C-alpha atoms as one frame of an Amber mdcrd trajectory, in Angstrom:
protein
  22.812 -16.895  57.510  19.854 -18.244  59.485  19.367 -21.911  60.303  17.054
 -22.828  57.437  19.075 -20.891  54.884  22.230 -22.607  56.119  20.596 -26.034
  55.896  19.282 -25.343  52.406  22.731 -24.178  51.326  24.121 -27.501  52.496
  21.535 -29.202  50.322  22.790 -27.116  47.378  19.451 -25.437  46.805  19.397
 -22.939  43.902  19.157 -19.496  45.523  16.806 -18.284  42.819  14.162 -20.828
  43.715  11.587 -19.911  46.347   9.716 -22.593  48.263   6.689 -22.078  46.046
   8.422 -22.081  42.688  10.641 -25.003  43.653   7.788 -27.190  44.739   5.548
 -25.993  41.964   8.190 -27.045  39.469   8.135 -30.648  40.607   4.477 -30.736
  41.604   3.080 -29.444  38.347   1.929 -26.293  40.216  -1.006 -28.263  41.612
  -3.477 -26.396  39.400  -7.077 -27.018  40.419 -10.112 -26.239  38.262 -12.861
 -24.450  40.169 -16.362 -25.310  38.888 -18.021 -22.647  36.776 -20.904 -22.658
  39.272 -18.908 -20.517  41.680 -17.465 -17.846  39.419 -19.367 -18.166  36.161
 -16.254 -19.064  34.218 -13.318 -21.454  34.354 -11.067 -20.259  37.151  -7.789
 -21.939  38.043  -6.684 -21.990  41.660  -2.931 -22.269  42.018  -1.828 -23.797
  45.294   1.737 -22.535  45.109   2.569 -20.360  48.090   1.269 -18.649  51.208
  -2.385 -18.449  50.293  -2.269 -16.729  46.904  -5.497 -17.065  44.901  -7.430
 -18.809  47.665 -11.222 -18.518  47.555 -12.431 -15.728  49.833 -15.172 -17.358
  51.854 -17.262 -16.284  54.842 -19.021 -18.661  57.238 -21.946 -17.282  59.225
 -23.292 -18.481  62.544 -26.036 -21.013  61.853 -29.696 -20.251  62.481 -31.742
 -22.328  64.942 -35.357 -23.418  64.538 -37.136 -22.459  67.744 -39.877 -25.110
  67.567 -37.894 -28.343  67.265 -39.149 -31.761  68.384 -36.304 -31.830  70.907
 -34.080 -29.079  72.211 -30.887 -28.203  70.359 -27.979 -26.710  72.263 -27.870
 -23.058  71.123 -24.075 -23.152  71.411 -24.013 -25.329  68.274 -25.029 -22.303
  66.191 -21.536 -20.952  66.885 -19.429 -24.074  67.503 -20.290 -25.801  64.209
 -19.371 -22.734  62.091 -16.215 -22.246  64.180 -15.035 -25.804  63.442 -16.113
 -25.437  59.817 -13.986 -22.304  59.384 -10.963 -24.044  60.861 -11.506 -27.049
  58.574 -11.860 -24.943  55.428  -8.794 -22.876  56.280  -6.776 -26.033  56.873
  -7.520 -27.245  53.334  -5.298 -24.412  51.960  -7.961 -23.567  49.356  -9.772
 -20.842  51.294  -9.204 -17.469  52.934 -11.679 -17.174  55.810 -13.068 -13.639
  56.033 -13.686 -13.163  59.747 -13.042  -9.434  59.788 -16.109  -8.434  57.769
 -19.359  -7.601  59.528 -21.519 -10.726  59.428 -25.171 -10.451  60.412 -27.123
 -13.553  61.430 -28.787 -14.906  58.284 -31.205 -17.806  58.006 -31.813 -20.006
  54.939 -33.222 -17.233  52.775 -34.285 -17.825  49.203 -32.055 -16.576  46.423
 -34.490 -13.721  45.749 -34.177 -12.529  49.358 -30.394 -12.723  49.595 -28.445
  -9.451  49.411 -25.570 -10.510  47.153 -24.338  -6.969  46.270 -23.731  -6.124
  49.939 -21.584  -9.212  50.395 -19.680  -8.451  47.188 -18.624  -5.076  48.589
 -17.059  -6.925  51.546 -14.802  -8.913  49.216 -16.684 -12.170  49.767 -16.709
 -14.630  46.857 -18.585 -17.463  48.564 -20.759 -17.538  51.661 -21.673 -20.518
  53.863 -24.756 -20.485  56.064 -26.793 -23.140  57.795 -29.905 -24.025  59.719
 -30.266 -26.343  62.747 -33.255 -28.179  64.137 -33.964 -31.182  66.318 -36.058
 -34.022  64.915 -36.504 -37.681  65.911 -33.798 -37.396  68.595 -31.300 -36.261
  65.974 -29.736 -32.984  64.955 -30.678 -31.947  61.418 -28.393 -29.518  59.624
 -29.073 -27.775  56.334 -26.051 -26.158  54.699 -26.054 -23.639  51.867 -23.254
 -22.080  49.822 -24.021 -18.843  48.024 -21.907 -17.736  45.070 -21.686 -13.992
  45.592 -20.137 -13.606  42.141 -22.949 -15.440  40.352 -25.594 -14.193  42.791
 -27.086 -17.628  43.161 -27.154 -20.577  45.541 -24.791 -23.264  44.263 -24.768
 -25.803  47.112 -27.605 -27.125  49.268 -27.301 -30.269  51.338 -29.029 -31.802
  54.380 -27.277 -33.770  57.121 -28.247 -35.429  60.379 -26.355 -36.863  63.323
 -26.787 -38.193  66.832 -25.754 -36.252  69.901 -21.974 -36.299  70.271 -21.332
 -36.644  66.525 -21.437 -32.920  65.765 -17.688 -32.557  65.250 -17.452 -35.403
  62.735 -20.549 -34.093  61.015 -18.838 -30.720  60.629 -15.679 -32.345  59.240
 -17.871 -34.088  56.658 -19.544 -30.806  55.691 -16.134 -29.165  55.263 -14.895
 -31.942  52.988 -18.104 -31.806  50.937 -17.767 -28.048  50.437 -14.085 -28.387
  49.554 -14.849 -31.098  47.029 -17.694 -29.120  45.464 -15.810 -25.836  45.141
 -12.346 -27.129  44.212 -12.693 -30.644  42.837 -10.233 -31.830  45.522 -11.102
 -34.272  48.297 -10.585 -32.714  51.718  -8.821 -34.433  54.609 -10.997 -33.416
  57.556 -12.498 -36.933  57.671  -9.092 -38.375  58.501  -7.458 -39.410  61.765
  -3.909 -39.516  63.086  -2.507 -42.536  64.936   0.468 -41.966  67.217   2.513
 -43.024  70.235   2.040 -41.021  73.441   3.334 -41.008  77.015   0.232 -39.287
  78.410  -0.670 -42.458  80.361   2.850 -42.829  81.771   4.145 -45.376  79.248
   4.354 -45.312  75.458   0.907 -46.455  74.320  -0.973 -46.074  71.026  -3.602
 -43.384  70.533  -5.678 -41.901  67.739  -7.205 -38.460  67.227  -9.018 -36.562
  64.519  -6.772 -34.728  62.064  -6.908 -31.599  64.255  -5.882 -33.400  67.447
  -9.385 -33.557  68.917 -11.432 -36.615  69.989  -8.411 -38.515  71.309  -8.883
 -42.242  71.938  -6.464 -44.606  73.663  -5.969 -47.840  71.719  -3.624 -49.952
  73.868  -3.414 -50.626  77.602  -0.260 -52.733  77.737   1.569 -50.701  80.394
   4.627 -51.279  78.251   6.421 -49.602  75.361   4.687 -49.617  71.960   6.449
 -48.262  68.878   6.324 -47.832  65.092   2.566 -47.743  64.278   1.648 -48.563
  60.669  -1.925 -48.287  59.361  -3.603 -50.394  56.685  -5.023 -48.500  53.677
  -8.617 -49.269  54.735  -8.006 -47.952  58.289  -8.997 -51.312  59.794  -5.648
 -52.708  60.979  -2.803 -51.136  62.922   0.546 -52.924  62.973   3.035 -51.934
  65.665   5.955 -53.176  67.736   5.703 -53.648  71.497   7.608 -54.993  74.476
   4.341 -56.201  76.047   5.598 -59.801  76.078   9.087 -61.252  75.762  11.246
 -59.061  73.532  10.105 -56.586  70.892   7.294 -58.358  69.027   5.290 -57.201
  66.027   1.533 -57.065  66.656  -1.593 -56.491  64.605  -4.474 -54.547  66.167
  -7.953 -55.009  64.702  -9.357 -51.500  65.119 -12.973 -52.625  64.817 -12.728
 -55.504  67.293 -10.210 -53.649  69.525  -8.122 -56.829  69.683  -4.344 -57.150
  69.214  -2.623 -60.374  68.168   1.061 -61.242  67.890   2.191 -61.403  64.261
   5.900 -62.267  64.630   8.347 -62.350  67.517  11.727 -63.437  66.193  14.845
 -62.849  68.226  15.997 -59.240  67.876  14.150 -56.522  65.954  10.575 -56.981
  64.744   9.648 -53.704  63.061   9.177 -51.020  61.911   6.833 -51.980  59.076
   4.548 -50.565  56.367   1.436 -51.841  54.564   1.451 -52.080  50.782  -1.087
 -49.808  49.020  -3.404 -52.778  48.371  -3.178 -53.871  52.019  -2.115 -57.420
  51.110   1.554 -57.192  52.073   3.667 -55.843  54.879   7.209 -54.567  54.415
   8.950 -55.112  57.742  12.337 -55.038  59.415  13.684 -58.213  61.041  17.107
 -58.951  62.506  16.576 -62.699  62.883  19.364 -63.451  60.396  21.919 -61.105
  61.950  21.620 -57.386  61.268  18.408 -55.550  60.378  17.107 -56.439  56.921
  13.901 -55.660  55.035  11.410 -58.419  54.297   7.975 -58.518  52.707   5.245
 -60.627  54.307   2.192 -61.818  52.404  -0.529 -61.203  54.990  -2.740 -63.900
  53.486  -0.345 -66.720  54.388   2.435 -64.951  56.356   5.026 -66.021  53.781
   8.262 -64.027  54.191  10.554 -62.881  51.386  13.854 -61.189  52.186  14.637
 -58.160  50.003  17.967 -56.787  51.291  21.289 -58.609  51.756  23.756 -55.856
  52.699  26.249 -55.805  55.566  24.746 -52.561  56.893  21.480 -51.890  58.680
  18.396 -51.613  56.442  15.266 -50.217  58.083  12.238 -47.864  57.873  10.558
 -49.188  54.698   7.721 -47.320  52.987   5.871 -48.099  49.759   5.363 -45.953
  46.706   1.679 -45.194  45.925   1.794 -47.686  43.048   3.204 -50.453  45.241
   5.991 -51.017  42.719   8.805 -49.509  44.798   9.965 -49.274  48.405  11.976
 -46.452  49.965  14.069 -47.310  53.006  16.993 -46.262  55.202  20.400 -47.938
  54.976  23.871 -47.198  56.343  25.568 -49.341  53.669  27.428 -46.236  52.469
  28.771 -45.473  55.946  25.961 -43.217  57.212  22.168 -43.620  57.219  20.767
 -42.482  53.859  17.515 -42.946  51.930  17.423 -45.525  49.146  14.766 -46.740
  46.707  14.392 -50.279  45.369  11.837 -52.192  43.368   9.286 -54.069  45.474
  11.161 -57.252  44.544  14.412 -55.942  46.050  16.009 -55.256  42.660  17.282
 -51.993  41.172  18.517 -50.391  44.408  19.578 -46.744  44.068  20.617 -44.131
  46.577  18.317 -41.102  46.845  19.970 -38.743  49.383  23.547 -37.474  49.428
  23.318 -34.482  51.795  22.740 -34.764  55.536  24.817 -36.969  57.819  21.825
 -38.972  59.084  18.677 -39.406  56.956  15.839 -41.659  58.122  12.062 -42.229
  58.350  11.071 -41.846  54.668   7.404 -41.420  53.777   6.273 -41.358  50.139
   3.801 -38.688  49.078   0.459 -40.120  47.892   0.946 -38.000  44.774   4.024
 -40.059  44.010   6.532 -37.334  43.219   8.228 -36.589  46.560   9.500 -38.342
  49.667   9.557 -36.725  53.106  12.183 -37.776  55.635  14.045 -36.640  58.762
  17.529 -35.288  58.074  20.214 -34.315  60.581  21.355 -30.807  59.698  23.545
 -28.799  62.110  23.231 -31.582  64.714  19.414 -31.539  64.858  16.796 -33.274
  62.736  14.600 -31.415  60.273  11.880 -32.539  57.896  13.023 -32.490  54.281
  11.212 -33.451  51.092  12.977 -34.512  47.922  11.898 -35.498  44.430  11.961
 -39.211  43.683  14.686 -38.419  41.158  16.887 -37.083  43.979  16.470 -33.460
  42.907  14.913 -30.357  44.465  15.392 -31.084  48.171  13.463 -28.698  50.393
  13.970 -28.136  54.132  10.551 -27.562  55.733  11.287 -27.066  59.438  13.605
 -25.258  61.840  13.968 -25.152  65.610  14.436 -28.243  67.778  14.342 -31.789
  66.451  11.669 -32.545  63.852  10.997 -36.179  62.986   8.520 -38.872  61.874
   6.906 -37.163  58.839   3.651 -38.634  57.524   1.729 -37.317  54.507  -1.977
 -36.551  54.446  -3.929 -38.517  51.800  -4.190 -35.453  49.543  -0.431 -34.807
  49.606  -0.885 -31.187  50.706  -0.038 -31.646  54.413   2.509 -33.385  56.634
   2.181 -34.336  60.298   5.391 -34.673  62.313   6.750 -34.750  65.864   8.942
 -31.948  67.215  10.492 -30.843  70.494  10.832 -27.220  69.356   9.020 -26.087
  72.515  10.811 -28.424  74.916   8.868 -31.695  74.733   7.806 -33.776  71.756
   4.437 -32.752  70.324   2.622 -33.343  67.044   2.371 -30.589  64.454   0.871
 -30.323  60.994   2.155 -28.136  58.173   1.633 -27.609  54.471   3.811 -29.481
  52.002   6.048 -26.403  51.704   6.432 -25.885  55.461   3.826 -23.161  56.005
   0.554 -23.180  57.980   2.067 -24.904  61.024  -0.395 -26.031  63.721   0.178
 -27.705  67.091  -2.302 -30.574  67.491  -1.044 -32.372  70.626  -3.117 -32.059
  73.782  -0.960 -33.517  76.587   2.050 -35.729  77.295   4.756 -36.357  74.725
   3.656 -37.617  71.299   5.693 -39.433  68.656   5.519 -41.411  65.395   2.315
 -40.015  63.833   0.630 -41.874  60.978  -2.004 -40.097  58.870  -4.990 -42.251
  57.929  -6.867 -42.403  54.667 -10.338 -40.828  54.555 -13.173 -42.287  56.611
 -16.569 -42.684  54.984 -18.659 -41.165  57.756 -22.358 -41.192  56.794 -24.269
 -38.057  57.780 -25.965 -36.910  54.577 -29.744 -37.373  54.530
């Protein structure tokens, strides 16, 4: 029996259930209605397994206007479509057809477009674009052709300044995903994390794909446990920058960090409530580690747990009515759920000798966490009713899961290749991508969507 099969057996997984059918059962099969514009009829896209029923889409190199007001780097005709293909593939809604012969095509009218030829190549939708320079900006026109309907179904104009091309492309990808599937994409998101690439554990942020990395702290000390506010404006974290392990709040717009609390002992980890008004945090000021809730408007503290054991790693449900957390009150660290008032505590996990770092899916039905199986940690998801546990990873230690805002992806840290790096995967453990660039990276936190403005 291989590692994952052995781990799943320990979790008493029904052998008849595949990853897809198991998760589909608790996830309602994630059925998405595709607009009739694309196929001419109501078509349901089932996101259930390794790419079944994904839209077959081709993305052509963009055309370039030769007589622009300012020069446009010709390399953008290839780099923008290349990023766009990666973004669309990441969404899990599309199969990118790179193997078909793709001639350069400009923004032809519908009457000029050869739909039958593309249909013979198995293409259902086709993306093409047009670049030009105007008023010191890059203008981009994007078109989506429905090969099935033989008509243009999407036409949109964008513009950006030099250096913003990657974010512009992420915005285009999310717009296309939204138009063709009804689902909001996650390419306009960022990932906050701890990294040693500067020599000490500092805070960094990158785009969802690991690109455009920015260093956030310069404390030359150890920073831990980042937690992001729902509006992406505040980052709470713990740091040894001053005396002891204090809890700090970083204003991401002003680039300024201020001390929030610095009681004796532990100050953190923490988590923002869905409305951003409260902070669930771990403090050991009264003895062992307990979970408190702070009202960020007046810094009033309310203690929620009163057990002899260690209570830590709080995370909120999407409704804000419940909190999942780790406790060793039963003798080993396990995941529990309680009401946001501290009442109605119930144990969620019963398999795995060490379960920690819960993160609640934004869809509300599952919780991801790190579980020690066969003496290493793996990422597991479980229904909020304690049923249908699913082991997603194998190889090395896999920790710190964080859900994407659409609930279809998880970012996590793993040392499967020797040192800790960040990876993303689908919610059933497929489509794994390495996104770390250098150093060792830990404790990723996936942001909500940014409202980048590029549409004309």
